[in-house]
CSV table of C-alpha atoms and ligand atoms in Angstrom, one decimal:
chain,number,residue,atom,x,y,z
W,22,MET,CA,-43.2,-23.7,43.4
W,23,ASP,CA,-41.7,-27.0,42.3
W,24,PHE,CA,-38.7,-26.4,39.9
W,25,THR,CA,-38.1,-30.7,39.7
W,26,ILE,CA,-38.3,-31.8,36.8
W,27,PRO,CA,-40.1,-35.2,36.6
W,28,GLU,CA,-38.5,-38.4,36.9
W,29,ASN,CA,-39.8,-39.6,33.1
W,30,LEU,CA,-38.5,-36.6,31.8
W,31,ARG,CA,-35.0,-36.8,33.7
W,32,MET,CA,-34.7,-40.2,32.0
W,33,MET,CA,-35.3,-39.5,28.9
W,34,GLN,CA,-32.9,-36.7,29.1
W,35,GLU,CA,-30.4,-38.9,29.9
W,36,THR,CA,-31.1,-41.4,27.0
W,37,ILE,CA,-30.7,-38.6,24.4
W,38,ARG,CA,-27.1,-37.7,26.9
W,39,ARG,CA,-26.2,-41.3,26.2
W,40,PHE,CA,-27.2,-41.3,22.2
W,41,VAL,CA,-25.1,-37.9,22.4
W,42,GLN,CA,-22.0,-39.5,24.3
W,43,ARG,CA,-21.8,-42.5,22.2
W,44,ASP,CA,-23.5,-42.2,18.9
W,45,LEU,CA,-22.8,-38.5,18.0
W,46,GLU,CA,-20.1,-37.2,19.6
W,47,PRO,CA,-17.3,-39.2,18.5
W,48,ILE,CA,-18.4,-38.4,14.5
W,49,SER,CA,-18.9,-35.0,14.6
W,50,ARG,CA,-15.9,-34.4,13.3
W,51,GLN,CA,-16.1,-36.4,10.6
W,52,VAL,CA,-19.5,-35.3,10.0
W,53,GLU,CA,-17.8,-31.5,9.8
W,54,ASP,CA,-15.0,-32.6,7.3
W,55,GLU,CA,-17.4,-35.0,5.1
W,56,ASP,CA,-20.4,-31.8,5.1
W,57,ARG,CA,-23.2,-35.0,5.7
W,58,ILE,CA,-24.7,-37.3,8.2
W,59,PRO,CA,-24.0,-40.5,7.8
W,60,GLU,CA,-26.8,-42.5,6.6
W,61,ALA,CA,-26.6,-44.9,9.4
W,62,THR,CA,-26.6,-42.5,12.4
W,63,VAL,CA,-29.8,-41.0,10.5
W,64,GLN,CA,-31.3,-44.4,10.9
W,65,LYS,CA,-30.3,-45.0,14.6
W,66,MET,CA,-31.8,-40.8,14.8
W,67,ARG,CA,-34.9,-42.7,13.4
W,68,ASP,CA,-35.2,-45.6,15.5
W,69,LEU,CA,-34.9,-43.4,18.7
W,70,GLY,CA,-38.1,-41.3,17.5
W,71,LEU,CA,-36.3,-38.2,17.1
W,72,PHE,CA,-37.6,-36.7,13.6
W,73,GLY,CA,-41.3,-37.3,16.0
W,74,LEU,CA,-40.4,-35.9,18.9
W,75,ALA,CA,-43.3,-32.9,18.2
W,76,ILE,CA,-45.7,-35.1,16.5
W,77,PRO,CA,-48.5,-36.5,18.3
W,78,ALA,CA,-48.5,-39.8,19.4
W,79,SER,CA,-51.8,-40.4,17.3
W,80,TYR,CA,-50.1,-39.9,14.0
W,81,GLY,CA,-46.9,-41.9,15.0
W,82,GLY,CA,-45.2,-39.4,17.0
W,83,LEU,CA,-43.9,-38.8,20.5
W,84,GLY,CA,-46.4,-36.3,21.2
W,85,LEU,CA,-43.7,-34.5,23.5
W,86,GLY,CA,-44.8,-31.0,25.4
W,87,VAL,CA,-42.8,-28.1,24.7
W,88,LEU,CA,-40.9,-28.4,28.1
W,89,SER,CA,-39.8,-31.7,27.0
W,90,GLU,CA,-39.1,-31.2,23.6
W,91,CYS,CA,-37.0,-28.7,25.2
W,92,LEU,CA,-35.2,-31.0,27.6
W,93,VAL,CA,-34.2,-33.3,24.5
W,94,TYR,CA,-32.7,-30.4,22.1
W,95,GLU,CA,-30.8,-29.2,25.5
W,96,GLU,CA,-28.8,-32.3,25.1
W,97,LEU,CA,-28.7,-33.1,21.3
W,98,SER,CA,-27.1,-29.6,21.1
W,99,LYS,CA,-24.1,-30.7,23.0
W,100,THR,CA,-22.4,-31.7,19.4
W,101,ASN,CA,-22.5,-30.6,16.5
W,102,ALA,CA,-25.6,-28.6,15.3
W,103,CYS,CA,-25.9,-30.3,12.1
W,104,PHE,CA,-28.1,-33.6,14.4
W,105,ARG,CA,-30.2,-31.2,15.7
W,106,SER,CA,-30.9,-29.0,12.9
W,107,ARG,CA,-31.9,-31.9,10.8
W,108,ILE,CA,-34.4,-33.5,13.1
W,109,GLY,CA,-35.3,-30.0,14.5
W,110,THR,CA,-36.5,-28.9,10.8
W,111,ASN,CA,-38.2,-31.8,10.3
W,112,ASN,CA,-40.4,-31.8,14.3
W,113,GLY,CA,-40.4,-28.4,14.1
W,114,ILE,CA,-40.9,-25.5,11.4
W,115,GLY,CA,-41.1,-28.2,8.8
W,116,SER,CA,-44.2,-30.4,10.2
W,117,GLN,CA,-45.7,-27.9,12.5
W,118,GLY,CA,-47.8,-25.8,10.2
W,119,ILE,CA,-49.8,-29.5,9.4
W,120,VAL,CA,-49.6,-30.5,13.3
W,121,ILE,CA,-51.4,-27.1,14.5
W,122,ASP,CA,-53.6,-26.0,11.3
W,123,GLY,CA,-53.8,-29.0,8.9
W,124,THR,CA,-56.9,-30.7,8.4
W,125,GLU,CA,-57.3,-34.0,9.5
W,126,GLU,CA,-57.0,-35.8,6.0
W,127,GLN,CA,-53.8,-33.8,5.8
W,128,ARG,CA,-52.5,-34.9,9.3
W,129,GLN,CA,-53.3,-38.3,8.6
W,130,LYS,CA,-51.4,-38.2,5.3
W,131,TYR,CA,-48.1,-36.9,6.0
W,132,LEU,CA,-47.6,-36.9,9.7
W,133,PRO,CA,-46.9,-40.5,10.1
W,134,ARG,CA,-44.4,-40.4,7.2
W,135,LEU,CA,-42.6,-37.2,9.0
W,136,ALA,CA,-42.9,-39.0,12.4
W,137,SER,CA,-40.9,-41.8,11.0
W,138,GLY,CA,-38.2,-40.3,9.7
W,139,GLU,CA,-39.5,-42.1,6.1
W,140,TRP,CA,-39.7,-38.1,4.6
W,141,THR,CA,-38.0,-35.2,5.6
W,142,ALA,CA,-40.1,-31.6,5.4
W,143,CYS,CA,-39.1,-28.5,5.4
W,144,PHE,CA,-40.2,-24.7,5.7
W,145,ALA,CA,-40.3,-22.1,3.0
W,146,LEU,CA,-41.1,-18.7,3.6
W,147,THR,CA,-37.9,-16.8,3.1
W,148,GLU,CA,-37.1,-14.9,-0.1
W,149,PRO,CA,-34.2,-13.0,-1.7
W,150,GLU,CA,-36.8,-10.1,-1.3
W,151,ALA,CA,-38.0,-11.0,1.8
W,152,GLY,CA,-36.3,-11.8,4.7
W,153,SER,CA,-37.3,-10.4,8.3
W,154,ASP,CA,-40.2,-8.8,6.1
W,155,ALA,CA,-41.7,-11.8,5.8
W,156,ALA,CA,-45.2,-10.3,4.2
W,157,ALA,CA,-43.2,-9.0,1.5
W,158,ILE,CA,-42.5,-12.4,-0.4
W,159,ARG,CA,-43.7,-12.6,-4.0
W,160,THR,CA,-44.5,-15.8,-4.5
W,161,ARG,CA,-47.8,-16.3,-6.1
W,162,ALA,CA,-50.2,-18.9,-6.1
W,163,GLU,CA,-53.4,-19.0,-8.3
W,164,LEU,CA,-56.0,-21.0,-8.4
W,165,ARG,CA,-56.9,-22.4,-11.7
W,166,GLY,CA,-59.4,-25.2,-12.0
W,167,ASP,CA,-58.8,-28.3,-9.4
W,168,HIS,CA,-55.3,-27.1,-8.4
W,169,TRP,CA,-53.1,-24.0,-7.7
W,170,VAL,CA,-50.2,-23.1,-9.8
W,171,LEU,CA,-46.9,-21.6,-8.1
W,172,ASN,CA,-44.2,-19.3,-9.5
W,173,GLY,CA,-41.5,-17.7,-7.2
W,174,LYS,CA,-38.4,-18.7,-5.6
W,175,LYS,CA,-37.5,-19.5,-1.5
W,176,HIS,CA,-33.7,-19.1,-0.4
W,177,PHE,CA,-32.0,-20.7,2.8
W,178,ILE,CA,-34.4,-23.0,3.1
W,179,THR,CA,-32.9,-25.6,5.6
W,180,ASN,CA,-33.4,-29.3,4.9
W,181,GLY,CA,-34.4,-27.9,1.5
W,182,ASP,CA,-31.9,-30.4,-0.8
W,183,ILE,CA,-33.6,-33.8,1.0
W,184,ALA,CA,-37.0,-32.7,2.0
W,185,ASP,CA,-39.7,-34.9,0.4
W,186,VAL,CA,-42.2,-32.1,1.1
W,187,ALA,CA,-42.4,-28.6,2.2
W,188,THR,CA,-44.7,-26.0,3.6
W,189,VAL,CA,-44.5,-23.0,1.3
W,190,PHE,CA,-46.1,-19.7,1.9
W,191,ALA,CA,-47.3,-18.0,-1.4
W,192,VAL,CA,-49.3,-14.9,-2.2
W,193,THR,CA,-53.0,-15.2,-3.2
W,194,ASP,CA,-54.2,-12.0,-2.2
W,195,PRO,CA,-51.4,-9.3,-3.5
W,196,GLU,CA,-54.0,-6.8,-1.7
W,197,LYS,CA,-54.6,-8.1,1.5
W,198,ARG,CA,-50.6,-10.3,1.8
W,199,ALA,CA,-50.2,-10.5,5.5
W,200,ARG,CA,-53.9,-9.8,6.3
W,201,GLY,CA,-55.5,-12.5,4.6
W,202,GLY,CA,-53.4,-12.4,0.8
W,203,ILE,CA,-50.8,-15.4,1.9
W,204,THR,CA,-51.6,-19.3,2.4
W,205,ALA,CA,-49.8,-21.9,3.1
W,206,PHE,CA,-49.5,-25.3,0.9
W,207,ILE,CA,-48.2,-28.5,1.4
W,208,VAL,CA,-45.7,-29.2,-1.3
W,209,GLU,CA,-44.7,-32.2,-2.5
W,210,ARG,CA,-41.2,-32.9,-3.7
W,211,THR,CA,-42.2,-34.7,-6.5
W,212,PHE,CA,-45.3,-32.0,-7.6
W,213,PRO,CA,-44.5,-31.0,-11.3
W,214,GLY,CA,-42.7,-27.4,-11.6
W,215,TYR,CA,-40.9,-28.1,-8.2
W,216,SER,CA,-37.5,-28.1,-8.3
W,217,VAL,CA,-34.3,-27.6,-5.7
W,218,GLY,CA,-32.0,-24.6,-7.1
W,219,THR,CA,-28.4,-24.0,-5.6
W,220,ILE,CA,-27.2,-25.3,-2.2
W,221,GLU,CA,-25.9,-22.5,-0.5
W,222,ARG,CA,-22.3,-22.2,0.9
W,223,LYS,CA,-22.2,-20.6,4.3
W,224,MET,CA,-20.0,-20.1,7.3
W,225,GLY,CA,-20.9,-23.0,9.9
W,226,LEU,CA,-23.5,-25.7,10.5
W,227,ARG,CA,-22.1,-27.7,7.9
W,228,GLY,CA,-23.5,-31.6,7.7
W,229,ASN,CA,-26.7,-30.0,6.9
W,230,HIS,CA,-28.0,-27.7,4.3
W,231,THR,CA,-30.0,-24.7,2.8
W,232,ALA,CA,-30.9,-24.4,-0.5
W,233,GLU,CA,-33.1,-22.7,-3.0
W,234,LEU,CA,-36.4,-23.9,-4.2
W,235,VAL,CA,-37.8,-22.9,-7.1
W,236,PHE,CA,-41.6,-22.8,-8.6
W,237,GLU,CA,-42.2,-22.8,-11.8
W,238,ASP,CA,-45.6,-23.3,-12.7
W,239,CYS,CA,-45.7,-25.9,-10.0
W,240,ILE,CA,-49.0,-27.6,-9.7
W,241,VAL,CA,-50.4,-28.1,-6.2
W,242,PRO,CA,-53.6,-29.9,-5.5
W,243,ARG,CA,-56.7,-28.0,-4.2
W,244,GLU,CA,-57.0,-29.8,-1.1
W,245,ASN,CA,-53.1,-29.0,-0.1
W,246,VAL,CA,-54.1,-25.5,1.4
W,247,ILE,CA,-52.7,-26.2,4.6
W,248,GLY,CA,-56.2,-26.6,6.7
W,249,GLY,CA,-58.3,-26.6,3.8
W,250,GLU,CA,-60.3,-23.9,1.8
W,251,ALA,CA,-61.2,-22.2,4.7
W,252,MET,CA,-57.7,-21.2,5.6
W,253,ILE,CA,-56.9,-19.8,2.7
W,254,GLY,CA,-55.2,-16.4,3.3
W,255,GLN,CA,-54.6,-17.4,6.6
W,256,GLY,CA,-50.6,-18.7,5.7
W,257,PHE,CA,-48.9,-15.7,7.2
W,258,LYS,CA,-51.0,-16.7,11.0
W,259,THR,CA,-49.5,-20.4,10.4
W,260,ALA,CA,-46.4,-19.3,9.9
W,261,MET,CA,-46.1,-17.0,12.7
W,262,LYS,CA,-47.5,-19.6,15.2
W,263,VAL,CA,-45.2,-22.4,13.8
W,264,LEU,CA,-42.3,-19.8,14.4
W,265,ASP,CA,-43.5,-19.2,17.9
W,266,ARG,CA,-43.1,-22.8,19.0
W,267,GLY,CA,-39.6,-23.2,17.4
W,268,ARG,CA,-38.3,-19.9,19.6
W,269,LEU,CA,-38.4,-22.0,22.8
W,270,THR,CA,-37.0,-24.8,21.3
W,271,MET,CA,-34.2,-22.6,19.5
W,272,GLY,CA,-33.6,-21.3,22.9
W,273,ALA,CA,-33.4,-24.7,24.7
W,274,SER,CA,-30.7,-25.7,22.3
W,275,ALA,CA,-28.4,-22.4,23.0
W,276,VAL,CA,-28.6,-23.5,26.2
W,277,GLY,CA,-27.1,-27.2,26.0
W,278,THR,CA,-24.5,-25.8,23.5
W,279,ALA,CA,-23.6,-22.8,25.8
W,280,GLN,CA,-23.3,-25.8,28.9
W,281,LYS,CA,-21.0,-28.2,26.8
W,282,LEU,CA,-18.8,-24.7,25.7
W,283,LEU,CA,-18.5,-24.5,29.6
W,284,GLU,CA,-17.6,-27.9,30.7
W,285,LEU,CA,-14.9,-27.9,28.0
W,286,SER,CA,-13.7,-24.5,28.9
W,287,LEU,CA,-13.9,-26.2,32.5
W,288,ASP,CA,-11.7,-28.8,31.4
W,289,TYR,CA,-9.3,-27.1,29.6
W,290,ALA,CA,-8.6,-24.3,31.9
W,291,GLY,CA,-7.6,-27.1,34.4
W,292,GLN,CA,-5.1,-28.3,32.2
W,293,ARG,CA,-3.7,-25.7,30.1
W,294,VAL,CA,-0.6,-24.8,32.1
W,295,GLN,CA,1.0,-20.9,32.2
W,296,PHE,CA,3.5,-19.0,34.1
W,297,GLY,CA,4.1,-22.1,36.0
W,298,ARG,CA,0.3,-23.1,36.8
W,299,PRO,CA,-3.2,-24.3,35.0
W,300,ILE,CA,-4.9,-20.9,33.4
W,301,ALA,CA,-7.8,-21.5,35.6
W,302,GLN,CA,-6.0,-20.4,38.7
W,303,PHE,CA,-6.0,-17.1,37.3
W,304,GLN,CA,-8.8,-15.0,38.3
W,305,ALA,CA,-9.3,-13.5,34.8
W,306,ILE,CA,-9.9,-17.2,33.4
W,307,GLN,CA,-12.1,-17.3,36.7
W,308,PHE,CA,-14.3,-14.4,36.0
W,309,MET,CA,-15.0,-15.8,32.6
W,310,LEU,CA,-15.9,-19.4,33.8
W,311,ALA,CA,-18.4,-17.8,36.9
W,312,ASP,CA,-20.1,-15.1,33.5
W,313,MET,CA,-20.4,-18.2,31.5
W,314,ALA,CA,-22.2,-20.2,34.6
W,315,THR,CA,-24.5,-17.5,35.0
W,316,GLN,CA,-25.6,-16.7,32.1
W,317,ILE,CA,-26.3,-20.3,31.3
W,318,TYR,CA,-28.4,-20.4,35.0
W,319,ALA,CA,-30.8,-17.3,33.7
W,320,ALA,CA,-31.1,-18.6,30.3
W,321,ARG,CA,-32.0,-22.4,31.4
W,322,GLN,CA,-34.8,-21.2,33.9
W,323,MET,CA,-36.2,-18.9,31.5
W,324,VAL,CA,-36.5,-21.7,28.5
W,325,HIS,CA,-37.9,-23.8,31.3
W,326,HIS,CA,-40.2,-21.5,32.2
W,327,ALA,CA,-41.4,-21.0,29.4
W,328,ALA,CA,-41.8,-23.9,28.1
W,329,TRP,CA,-43.8,-24.8,31.0
W,330,LEU,CA,-46.4,-21.9,30.4
W,331,ARG,CA,-46.4,-22.7,26.7
W,332,ASP,CA,-47.6,-26.2,28.1
W,333,GLN,CA,-50.0,-25.0,30.7
W,334,ARG,CA,-52.0,-22.3,27.9
W,335,GLY,CA,-51.7,-25.0,25.3
W,336,THR,CA,-51.2,-21.6,23.2
W,337,ALA,CA,-48.4,-19.5,22.2
W,338,VAL,CA,-46.6,-17.5,24.5
W,339,VAL,CA,-45.5,-14.9,22.2
W,340,LYS,CA,-43.4,-12.6,24.3
W,341,GLU,CA,-42.2,-15.0,26.5
W,342,ALA,CA,-41.0,-17.2,23.2
W,343,ALA,CA,-39.4,-14.0,21.5
W,344,MET,CA,-37.5,-13.2,25.3
W,345,VAL,CA,-36.4,-16.8,24.9
W,346,LYS,CA,-35.0,-16.6,21.5
W,347,LEU,CA,-33.6,-13.3,22.2
W,348,PHE,CA,-31.8,-14.0,25.3
W,349,CYS,CA,-30.5,-17.3,25.0
W,350,THR,CA,-29.1,-17.0,21.6
W,351,GLU,CA,-26.9,-13.7,22.4
W,352,MET,CA,-25.8,-15.4,25.7
W,353,VAL,CA,-24.9,-18.4,23.8
W,354,ASN,CA,-22.8,-16.1,21.6
W,355,ARG,CA,-21.1,-14.6,24.2
W,356,VAL,CA,-20.2,-17.7,26.2
W,357,ALA,CA,-18.8,-18.9,22.7
W,358,ASP,CA,-16.8,-16.1,22.5
W,359,MET,CA,-15.3,-16.1,26.3
W,360,ALA,CA,-14.8,-19.8,25.1
W,361,VAL,CA,-12.3,-19.4,22.2
W,362,GLN,CA,-10.9,-16.8,24.9
W,363,ILE,CA,-10.0,-19.4,27.6
W,364,HIS,CA,-8.7,-21.8,25.1
W,365,GLY,CA,-6.6,-19.1,23.7
W,366,GLY,CA,-4.9,-19.9,20.2
W,367,MET,CA,-6.5,-23.7,20.4
W,368,GLY,CA,-9.6,-22.1,20.4
W,369,TYR,CA,-8.7,-20.9,16.9
W,370,MET,CA,-7.8,-23.9,15.8
W,371,LYS,CA,-9.6,-27.0,13.7
W,372,ASP,CA,-8.1,-29.7,16.1
W,373,TYR,CA,-10.8,-28.4,18.9
W,374,PRO,CA,-14.7,-28.5,18.6
W,375,ILE,CA,-14.3,-24.4,19.8
W,376,GLU,CA,-14.2,-22.5,16.8
W,377,ARG,CA,-17.0,-24.8,15.3
W,378,PHE,CA,-19.3,-23.9,18.0
W,379,TYR,CA,-17.9,-20.7,17.7
W,380,ARG,CA,-19.3,-20.2,13.8
W,381,ASP,CA,-22.4,-22.5,14.5
W,382,VAL,CA,-23.9,-20.5,17.1
W,383,ARG,CA,-23.6,-17.0,15.1
W,384,LEU,CA,-26.3,-18.4,12.8
W,385,THR,CA,-28.6,-18.9,15.9
W,386,ARG,CA,-29.0,-14.8,16.0
W,387,ILE,CA,-30.7,-14.9,12.6
W,388,TYR,CA,-32.8,-17.2,11.7
W,389,GLU,CA,-36.0,-18.1,12.7
W,390,GLY,CA,-36.0,-14.1,13.2
W,391,THR,CA,-33.4,-11.9,13.9
W,392,SER,CA,-32.5,-10.6,17.3
W,393,GLU,CA,-33.9,-6.9,15.9
W,394,ILE,CA,-37.0,-8.9,14.9
W,395,GLN,CA,-37.4,-10.6,18.3
W,396,ARG,CA,-36.9,-7.5,20.2
W,397,LEU,CA,-39.7,-6.0,17.9
W,398,VAL,CA,-42.3,-8.6,18.7
W,399,ILE,CA,-41.4,-8.3,22.4
W,400,ALA,CA,-42.1,-4.1,22.0
W,401,ARG,CA,-45.3,-5.1,20.4
W,402,GLU,CA,-46.0,-7.2,23.0
W,403,LEU,CA,-45.2,-4.8,25.9
W,404,LEU,CA,-46.9,-1.8,23.8
W,405,LYS,CA,-50.6,-3.4,22.8
U,512,LIG,C1,-28.5,-20.9,7.8
U,512,LIG,C2,-29.9,-20.6,7.7
U,512,LIG,C3,-31.1,-21.4,7.2
U,512,LIG,C4,-32.0,-20.6,7.2
U,512,LIG,N1,-33.4,-21.9,7.4
U,512,LIG,C5,-34.6,-21.2,6.9
U,512,LIG,C6,-35.5,-22.0,6.7
U,512,LIG,O1,-35.5,-23.2,6.8
U,512,LIG,N2,-36.9,-21.6,6.4
U,512,LIG,C7,-37.0,-20.0,6.0
U,512,LIG,O2,-38.0,-19.7,5.5
U,512,LIG,N3,-36.0,-19.2,6.1
U,512,LIG,C8,-34.5,-20.0,6.7
U,512,LIG,N4,-33.5,-19.1,6.9
U,512,LIG,C9,-33.5,-17.4,6.7
U,512,LIG,C10,-34.0,-16.4,7.9
U,512,LIG,O3,-35.1,-16.5,8.7
U,512,LIG,C11,-33.6,-15.4,7.4
U,512,LIG,O4,-32.5,-15.2,7.1
U,512,LIG,C12,-33.6,-14.1,8.7
U,512,LIG,O5,-35.2,-14.3,9.1
U,512,LIG,C13,-33.2,-12.9,8.3
U,512,LIG,O6,-33.7,-12.5,6.8
U,512,LIG,P1,-32.5,-11.7,5.9
U,512,LIG,O7,-31.8,-12.9,5.4
U,512,LIG,O8,-33.2,-11.3,4.6
U,512,LIG,O9,-31.7,-10.3,6.4
U,512,LIG,P2,-32.7,-9.4,6.4
U,512,LIG,O10,-34.1,-9.2,6.8
U,512,LIG,O11,-32.5,-8.6,5.2
U,512,LIG,O12,-31.9,-8.1,7.7
U,512,LIG,C14,-30.8,-7.9,7.9
U,512,LIG,C15,-30.5,-7.1,9.0
U,512,LIG,O13,-31.4,-6.2,8.7
U,512,LIG,C16,-32.1,-6.0,10.3
U,512,LIG,N5,-33.8,-5.4,10.2
U,512,LIG,C17,-34.2,-6.2,9.1
U,512,LIG,N6,-35.6,-5.6,9.4
U,512,LIG,C18,-35.3,-4.7,10.4
U,512,LIG,C19,-36.5,-3.7,11.4
U,512,LIG,N7,-37.4,-3.2,10.5
U,512,LIG,N8,-36.1,-3.1,12.4
U,512,LIG,C20,-33.8,-3.2,13.0
U,512,LIG,N9,-33.9,-4.0,12.1
U,512,LIG,C21,-34.4,-5.1,10.4
U,512,LIG,C22,-31.7,-7.6,10.6
U,512,LIG,O14,-32.4,-7.7,11.7
U,512,LIG,C23,-30.8,-8.0,10.4
U,512,LIG,O15,-29.8,-7.3,11.1
U,512,LIG,C24,-32.4,-19.1,7.3
U,512,LIG,C25,-31.4,-18.3,7.1
U,512,LIG,C26,-30.1,-19.2,7.5
U,512,LIG,C27,-29.3,-18.1,7.2
């Protein structure tokens, strides 16, 4: 067994680390206060190729393997989560439907613009009545002549307010639903009948928005069914494949954030003096630091192994990906809680980034499949 990260990947990791330290971290407070990422920073992210990390090189992206992508997300997640969310939604759930199941024409038409960051993508599955039970979506698509007509509403859609193109899941056969009755469509913002509804107010992840998307007799050309006519009714499978890959990068992000929280906690514990000595000298604090480090170590190995496995197989690693999402996101929540505890009252104050991390990591146990849903997936795979 060789656990060495190849030299080229380490160099890439180093580039992202420098970018985070030099360009992202200094504005992370500003982004939090203004609830937006400055356009100049978005442009730097484009210049680095971050919008096309997971898009194949033949369509203008960097075409990274899953392990490489995970290493990038680990570094990117050591600062405000909105930066990762902005590009992660584009590279990941926003464009992977087209990458994995799109026709050649669809890939040629959309991927280069998404990879360069000229366009932003989003993934629209969730609806007010269909969250964990995604097969219960109500958005309908009906074929009328040479186009489909979509009606329905999505909510909680990351990048929904700024996306130029959305992967939208709609019911095409109410009898079959997840078993051949849900279809994935590429819907452009300018298509008639497409509109952005309310921008939702949330606990954290400021700087990156979620929004409702509304489809009122929205006209979608026939050729915009992901994968073409042969894929009509196969959209639920596309959604599951897209989410499977995202679970690994979500795990990597959790590891990166947890590492940052450990580093901040080590610094603080070394400086904060109570009872005449740095709190790092108290065993109670040392035990929390030791628990944080141990859990991060376990989570990181898990991410790297599952990502490597996925790269080797070239196909979904359903059970491992669900385990990674479950373990790593729960781990980062425990770590964030300990980080607040080590920082005492300062951990609760907005002057320090700890409370922001604490709020932002809470989301990771909910979106792209809650912890409970990951457990269901793991159990189903075990009992197959
Ligand atoms: C900030 C944010 C961004 C998001 N971005 C996107 C996006 O870009 N695109 C998109 O499509 N969606 C997005 N989502 C939606 C997200 O994926 C859903 O919120 C998530 O899947 C949970 O669905 P729900 O909120 O309807 O909760 P529910 O499904 O109503 O779940 C409520 C509770 O019940 C539990 N539960 C449900 N079913 C079961 C079961 N069978 N067994 C045990 N427990 C169960 C859940 O685990 C949870 O604890 C986003 C959500 C948020 C909050």
